[in-house]
Short mmCIF file of C-alpha atoms in Angstrom, two decimals:
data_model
loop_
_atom_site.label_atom_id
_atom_site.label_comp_id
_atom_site.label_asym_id
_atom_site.label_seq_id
_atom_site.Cartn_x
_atom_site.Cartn_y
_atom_site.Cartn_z
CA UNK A 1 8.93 -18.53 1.64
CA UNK A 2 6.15 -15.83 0.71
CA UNK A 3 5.87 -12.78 -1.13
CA UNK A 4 6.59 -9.49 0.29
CA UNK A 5 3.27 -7.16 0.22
CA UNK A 6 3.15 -3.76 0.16
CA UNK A 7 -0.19 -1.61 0.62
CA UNK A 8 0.27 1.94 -0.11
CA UNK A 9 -2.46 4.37 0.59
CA UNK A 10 -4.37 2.96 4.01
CA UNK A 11 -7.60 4.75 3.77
CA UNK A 12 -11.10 3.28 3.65
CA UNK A 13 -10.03 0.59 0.73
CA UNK A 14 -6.16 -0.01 1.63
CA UNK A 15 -6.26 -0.09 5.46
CA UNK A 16 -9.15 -3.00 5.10
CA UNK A 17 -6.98 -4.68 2.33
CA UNK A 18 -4.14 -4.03 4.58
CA UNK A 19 -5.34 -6.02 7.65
CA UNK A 20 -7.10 -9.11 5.63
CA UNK A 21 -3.50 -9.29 3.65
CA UNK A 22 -1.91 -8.85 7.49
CA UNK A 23 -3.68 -11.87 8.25
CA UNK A 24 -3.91 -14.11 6.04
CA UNK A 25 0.18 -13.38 4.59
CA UNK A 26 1.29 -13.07 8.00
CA UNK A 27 2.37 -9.48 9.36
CA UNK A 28 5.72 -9.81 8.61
CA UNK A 29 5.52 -9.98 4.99
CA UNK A 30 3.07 -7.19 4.95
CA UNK A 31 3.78 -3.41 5.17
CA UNK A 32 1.25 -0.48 5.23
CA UNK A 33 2.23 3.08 3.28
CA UNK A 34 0.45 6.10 4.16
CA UNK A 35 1.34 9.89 4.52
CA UNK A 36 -0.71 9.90 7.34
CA UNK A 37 1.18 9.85 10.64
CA UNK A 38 -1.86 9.47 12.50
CA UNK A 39 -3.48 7.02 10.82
CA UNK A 40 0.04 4.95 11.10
CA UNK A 41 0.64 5.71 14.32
CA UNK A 42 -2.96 3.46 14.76
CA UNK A 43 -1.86 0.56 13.07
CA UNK A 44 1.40 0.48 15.07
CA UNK A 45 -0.60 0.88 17.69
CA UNK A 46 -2.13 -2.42 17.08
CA UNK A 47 1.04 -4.07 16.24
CA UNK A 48 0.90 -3.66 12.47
CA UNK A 49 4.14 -3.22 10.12
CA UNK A 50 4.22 0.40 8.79
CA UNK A 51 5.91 2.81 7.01
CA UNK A 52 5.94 6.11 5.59
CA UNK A 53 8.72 4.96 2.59
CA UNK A 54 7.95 2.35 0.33
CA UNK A 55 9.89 -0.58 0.73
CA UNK A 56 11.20 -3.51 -2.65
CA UNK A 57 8.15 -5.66 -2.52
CA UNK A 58 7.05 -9.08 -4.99
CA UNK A 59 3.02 -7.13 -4.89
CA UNK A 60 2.13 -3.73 -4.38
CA UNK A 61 -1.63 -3.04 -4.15
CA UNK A 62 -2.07 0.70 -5.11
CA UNK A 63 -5.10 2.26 -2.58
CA UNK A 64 -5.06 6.05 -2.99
CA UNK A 65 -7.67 8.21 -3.83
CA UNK A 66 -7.38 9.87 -7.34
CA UNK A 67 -5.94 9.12 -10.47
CA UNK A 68 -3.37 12.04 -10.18
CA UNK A 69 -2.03 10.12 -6.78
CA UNK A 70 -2.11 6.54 -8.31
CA UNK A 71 -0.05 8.47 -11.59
CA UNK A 72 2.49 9.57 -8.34
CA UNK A 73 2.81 6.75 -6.95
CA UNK A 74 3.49 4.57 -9.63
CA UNK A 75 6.02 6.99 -11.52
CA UNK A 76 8.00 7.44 -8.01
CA UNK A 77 8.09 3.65 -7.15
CA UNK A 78 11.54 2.34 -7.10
CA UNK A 79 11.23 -1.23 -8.48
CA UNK A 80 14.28 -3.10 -7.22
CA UNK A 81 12.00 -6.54 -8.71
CA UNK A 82 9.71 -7.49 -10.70
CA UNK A 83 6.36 -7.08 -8.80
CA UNK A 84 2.51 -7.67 -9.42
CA UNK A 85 1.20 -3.98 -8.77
CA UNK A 86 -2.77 -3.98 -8.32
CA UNK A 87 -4.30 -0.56 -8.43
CA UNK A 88 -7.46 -0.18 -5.78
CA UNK A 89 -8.55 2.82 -6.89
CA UNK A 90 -11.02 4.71 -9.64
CA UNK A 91 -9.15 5.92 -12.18
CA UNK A 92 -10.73 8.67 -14.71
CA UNK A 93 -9.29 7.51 -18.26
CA UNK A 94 -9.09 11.32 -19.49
CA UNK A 95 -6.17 11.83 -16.86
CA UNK A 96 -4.00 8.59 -17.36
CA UNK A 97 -2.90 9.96 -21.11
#
């Protein structure tokens, strides 16, 4: 039994963290978020598990951009457990207050 991984945000950062986790966690525990259609359309292209919802996960690594997305994500995730969240991003201090 393994964890359930969820990589939201599959830029630069998140779609590299998203194929290493892929591989080593196995592809089926491992799903990629993004807002992107195009950029998920690629990875289901090359048989990755995507999404553009976030699904209950045990880890959710946090890849976006700015510290006003990483605030959005986090405040809209719907935490049916208790999960490790890992944020992958620079964050500007002045904006988390």
């Amino acid at each position: 039994m393994g964890l359930d991984i969820t990589v939201i945000g599959l830029g630069e950062v998140g779609g590299e963290s998203f194929k290493e986790l892929s591989r080593k966690a196995g592809r089926d525990r491992v799903v990629g978020v993004d807002i992107n259609q195009d950029r998920l359309a690629q990875f289901r292209k090359d048989n990755y598990l995507v999404a553009d919802t976030v699904p209950p996960s045990d880890v959710y690594v946090v890849a976006v951009y700015t510290t006003a997305q990483v605030k959005d994500v986090l405040n809209n995730l719907k935490l049916h457990k208790e999960p490790l969240v890992s944020i992958e991003s620079t964050l500007d201090p002045k904006e988390l207050g």
